[in-house]
Amino acid sequence: MPKLVRFGISLEKELLAKFDKHISKKKYQNRSEAIRDLIREEIVKTEWLKDKEVAGTITLVYDHHKRELINKLTDIQHDFHELIISTQHIHLDHDNCLEIIAVKSKPKEAQKLADTLKSIKGVKHETLSMSSTGKEII
Ligand code: NI
């Protein structure tokens, strides 16, 4: 169990009121947990700006009737096989597929893979969720 440290924060009353309203909406039990998450988010953002190893997911939505598109997406994933740790394919409905690609790599490589997949004609939507290997955050 990590050692806990207490410290005081001074801030404007109105700002604290807004923060309390915000954390209540987000279902936090207390301010400490909300502040911990804010700190973790900043650390993860920094990881993505530096050259450290990160983890994340790329989510794609595309029309599975476009066979050429599927071949291209597969070719690209083979080109980037070293950073892809897992993929999941979900048949959303008769026409649409959702694919989740989990990556662990340097930020630039993950971004390059996401950009390359997104640039393929027929990809309807893509997001890159920038997360962490968890090593730098507690
Ligand atoms: Ni499918």
Short mmCIF file of C-alpha atoms and ligand atoms in Angstrom, two decimals:
data_model
loop_
_atom_site.label_atom_id
_atom_site.label_comp_id
_atom_site.label_asym_id
_atom_site.label_seq_id
_atom_site.Cartn_x
_atom_site.Cartn_y
_atom_site.Cartn_z
CA MET A 1 0.00 0.00 0.00
CA PRO A 2 1.52 3.35 -1.03
CA LYS A 3 2.10 5.85 1.77
CA LEU A 4 -0.54 8.59 1.77
CA VAL A 5 0.41 12.25 2.25
CA ARG A 6 -2.02 15.01 3.17
CA PHE A 7 -1.63 18.52 1.79
CA GLY A 8 -3.73 21.67 1.64
CA ILE A 9 -4.95 23.40 -1.49
CA SER A 10 -5.95 27.07 -1.61
CA LEU A 11 -8.33 28.15 -4.34
CA GLU A 12 -11.16 30.55 -5.01
CA LYS A 13 -14.47 29.69 -3.35
CA GLU A 14 -16.35 29.82 -6.66
CA LEU A 15 -13.84 27.54 -8.32
CA LEU A 16 -14.17 25.01 -5.51
CA ALA A 17 -17.98 25.17 -5.80
CA LYS A 18 -17.68 24.41 -9.53
CA PHE A 19 -15.27 21.58 -8.83
CA ASP A 20 -17.59 20.06 -6.22
CA LYS A 21 -20.50 20.25 -8.65
CA HIS A 22 -18.36 18.64 -11.35
CA ILE A 23 -17.16 15.77 -9.15
CA SER A 24 -20.67 15.16 -7.88
CA LYS A 25 -21.86 14.71 -11.47
CA LYS A 26 -18.93 12.38 -12.11
CA LYS A 27 -19.95 10.32 -9.05
CA TYR A 28 -16.73 10.76 -7.13
CA GLN A 29 -17.02 9.90 -3.44
CA ASN A 30 -14.66 12.66 -2.38
CA ARG A 31 -12.34 15.43 -3.62
CA SER A 32 -9.19 13.38 -3.03
CA GLU A 33 -10.14 10.72 -5.56
CA ALA A 34 -11.11 13.38 -8.12
CA ILE A 35 -7.79 15.19 -7.65
CA ARG A 36 -5.86 11.90 -7.92
CA ASP A 37 -7.52 11.24 -11.27
CA LEU A 38 -6.72 14.75 -12.52
CA ILE A 39 -3.06 14.23 -11.59
CA ARG A 40 -3.01 10.81 -13.31
CA GLU A 41 -4.56 12.31 -16.45
CA GLU A 42 -1.85 14.96 -16.58
CA ILE A 43 0.88 12.31 -16.13
CA VAL A 44 -0.60 10.22 -18.97
CA LYS A 45 -0.83 13.30 -21.22
CA THR A 46 2.86 13.93 -20.54
CA GLU A 47 3.71 10.30 -21.39
CA TRP A 48 2.11 10.80 -24.81
CA LEU A 49 4.10 13.99 -25.39
CA LYS A 50 7.38 12.33 -24.47
CA ASP A 51 9.04 9.34 -26.06
CA LYS A 52 7.93 6.90 -23.34
CA GLU A 53 6.12 3.64 -23.97
CA VAL A 54 2.34 4.09 -23.84
CA ALA A 55 -0.73 1.92 -24.27
CA GLY A 56 -4.04 2.69 -25.88
CA THR A 57 -6.77 1.56 -28.19
CA ILE A 58 -7.80 2.44 -31.70
CA THR A 59 -11.49 1.99 -32.45
CA LEU A 60 -12.62 1.76 -36.06
CA VAL A 61 -16.08 1.63 -37.60
CA TYR A 62 -16.35 0.56 -41.22
CA ASP A 63 -18.60 -1.08 -43.81
CA HIS A 64 -17.70 -4.74 -44.12
CA HIS A 65 -19.14 -5.01 -47.63
CA LYS A 66 -16.13 -3.08 -48.93
CA ARG A 67 -13.78 -6.03 -49.35
CA GLU A 68 -10.86 -3.96 -50.62
CA LEU A 69 -11.10 -1.85 -47.48
CA ILE A 70 -10.83 -4.92 -45.22
CA ASN A 71 -7.75 -6.12 -47.12
CA LYS A 72 -6.10 -2.72 -46.71
CA LEU A 73 -6.88 -2.57 -43.00
CA THR A 74 -5.42 -6.05 -42.53
CA ASP A 75 -2.28 -5.20 -44.54
CA ILE A 76 -1.69 -2.11 -42.40
CA GLN A 77 -2.13 -4.07 -39.19
CA HIS A 78 0.45 -6.59 -40.39
CA ASP A 79 2.85 -3.73 -41.14
CA PHE A 80 2.42 -2.54 -37.55
CA HIS A 81 2.27 -6.00 -35.92
CA GLU A 82 5.02 -5.16 -33.43
CA LEU A 83 2.86 -2.63 -31.61
CA ILE A 84 -0.51 -4.38 -31.83
CA ILE A 85 -1.10 -6.54 -28.75
CA SER A 86 -4.70 -7.52 -29.43
CA THR A 87 -7.61 -6.90 -31.77
CA GLN A 88 -11.30 -7.48 -31.40
CA HIS A 89 -13.80 -7.50 -34.23
CA ILE A 90 -17.47 -6.91 -33.55
CA HIS A 91 -20.20 -7.28 -36.20
CA LEU A 92 -22.37 -4.31 -35.24
CA ASP A 93 -25.15 -5.02 -37.71
CA HIS A 94 -25.64 -6.29 -41.27
CA ASP A 95 -23.33 -3.62 -42.72
CA ASN A 96 -21.09 -2.24 -40.02
CA CYS A 97 -18.07 -3.60 -38.19
CA LEU A 98 -16.40 -2.21 -35.12
CA GLU A 99 -12.78 -3.09 -34.56
CA ILE A 100 -10.78 -2.41 -31.41
CA ILE A 101 -7.02 -2.52 -31.75
CA ALA A 102 -4.99 -2.45 -28.53
CA VAL A 103 -1.50 -1.04 -28.89
CA LYS A 104 1.59 -0.75 -26.71
CA SER A 105 4.37 1.32 -28.24
CA LYS A 106 6.03 4.69 -28.45
CA PRO A 107 3.41 7.44 -28.88
CA LYS A 108 4.55 8.37 -32.40
CA GLU A 109 4.13 4.80 -33.64
CA ALA A 110 0.63 4.46 -32.18
CA GLN A 111 -0.37 7.81 -33.69
CA LYS A 112 1.10 6.77 -37.06
CA LEU A 113 -0.93 3.54 -37.06
CA ALA A 114 -4.10 5.42 -36.10
CA ASP A 115 -3.53 8.04 -38.81
CA THR A 116 -2.76 5.40 -41.45
CA LEU A 117 -5.94 3.42 -40.69
CA LYS A 118 -8.06 6.58 -40.61
CA SER A 119 -6.80 7.69 -44.00
CA ILE A 120 -8.26 4.59 -45.70
CA LYS A 121 -11.35 5.37 -47.73
CA GLY A 122 -14.41 3.71 -46.24
CA VAL A 123 -13.43 4.04 -42.59
CA LYS A 124 -16.48 5.79 -41.17
CA HIS A 125 -15.07 6.72 -37.79
CA GLU A 126 -11.94 6.26 -35.75
CA THR A 127 -10.77 7.23 -32.29
CA LEU A 128 -7.43 6.84 -30.60
CA SER A 129 -7.77 6.45 -26.87
CA MET A 130 -4.50 7.54 -25.30
CA SER A 131 -3.94 5.56 -22.15
CA SER A 132 -0.98 4.32 -20.17
CA THR A 133 1.06 1.23 -19.48
CA GLY A 134 0.29 2.07 -15.84
CA LYS A 135 3.96 2.04 -14.84
CA GLU A 136 4.22 5.78 -14.16
CA ILE A 137 0.91 6.19 -12.34
CA ILE A 138 -0.13 4.83 -8.97
NI NI B 1 -17.79 -7.60 -39.00
#
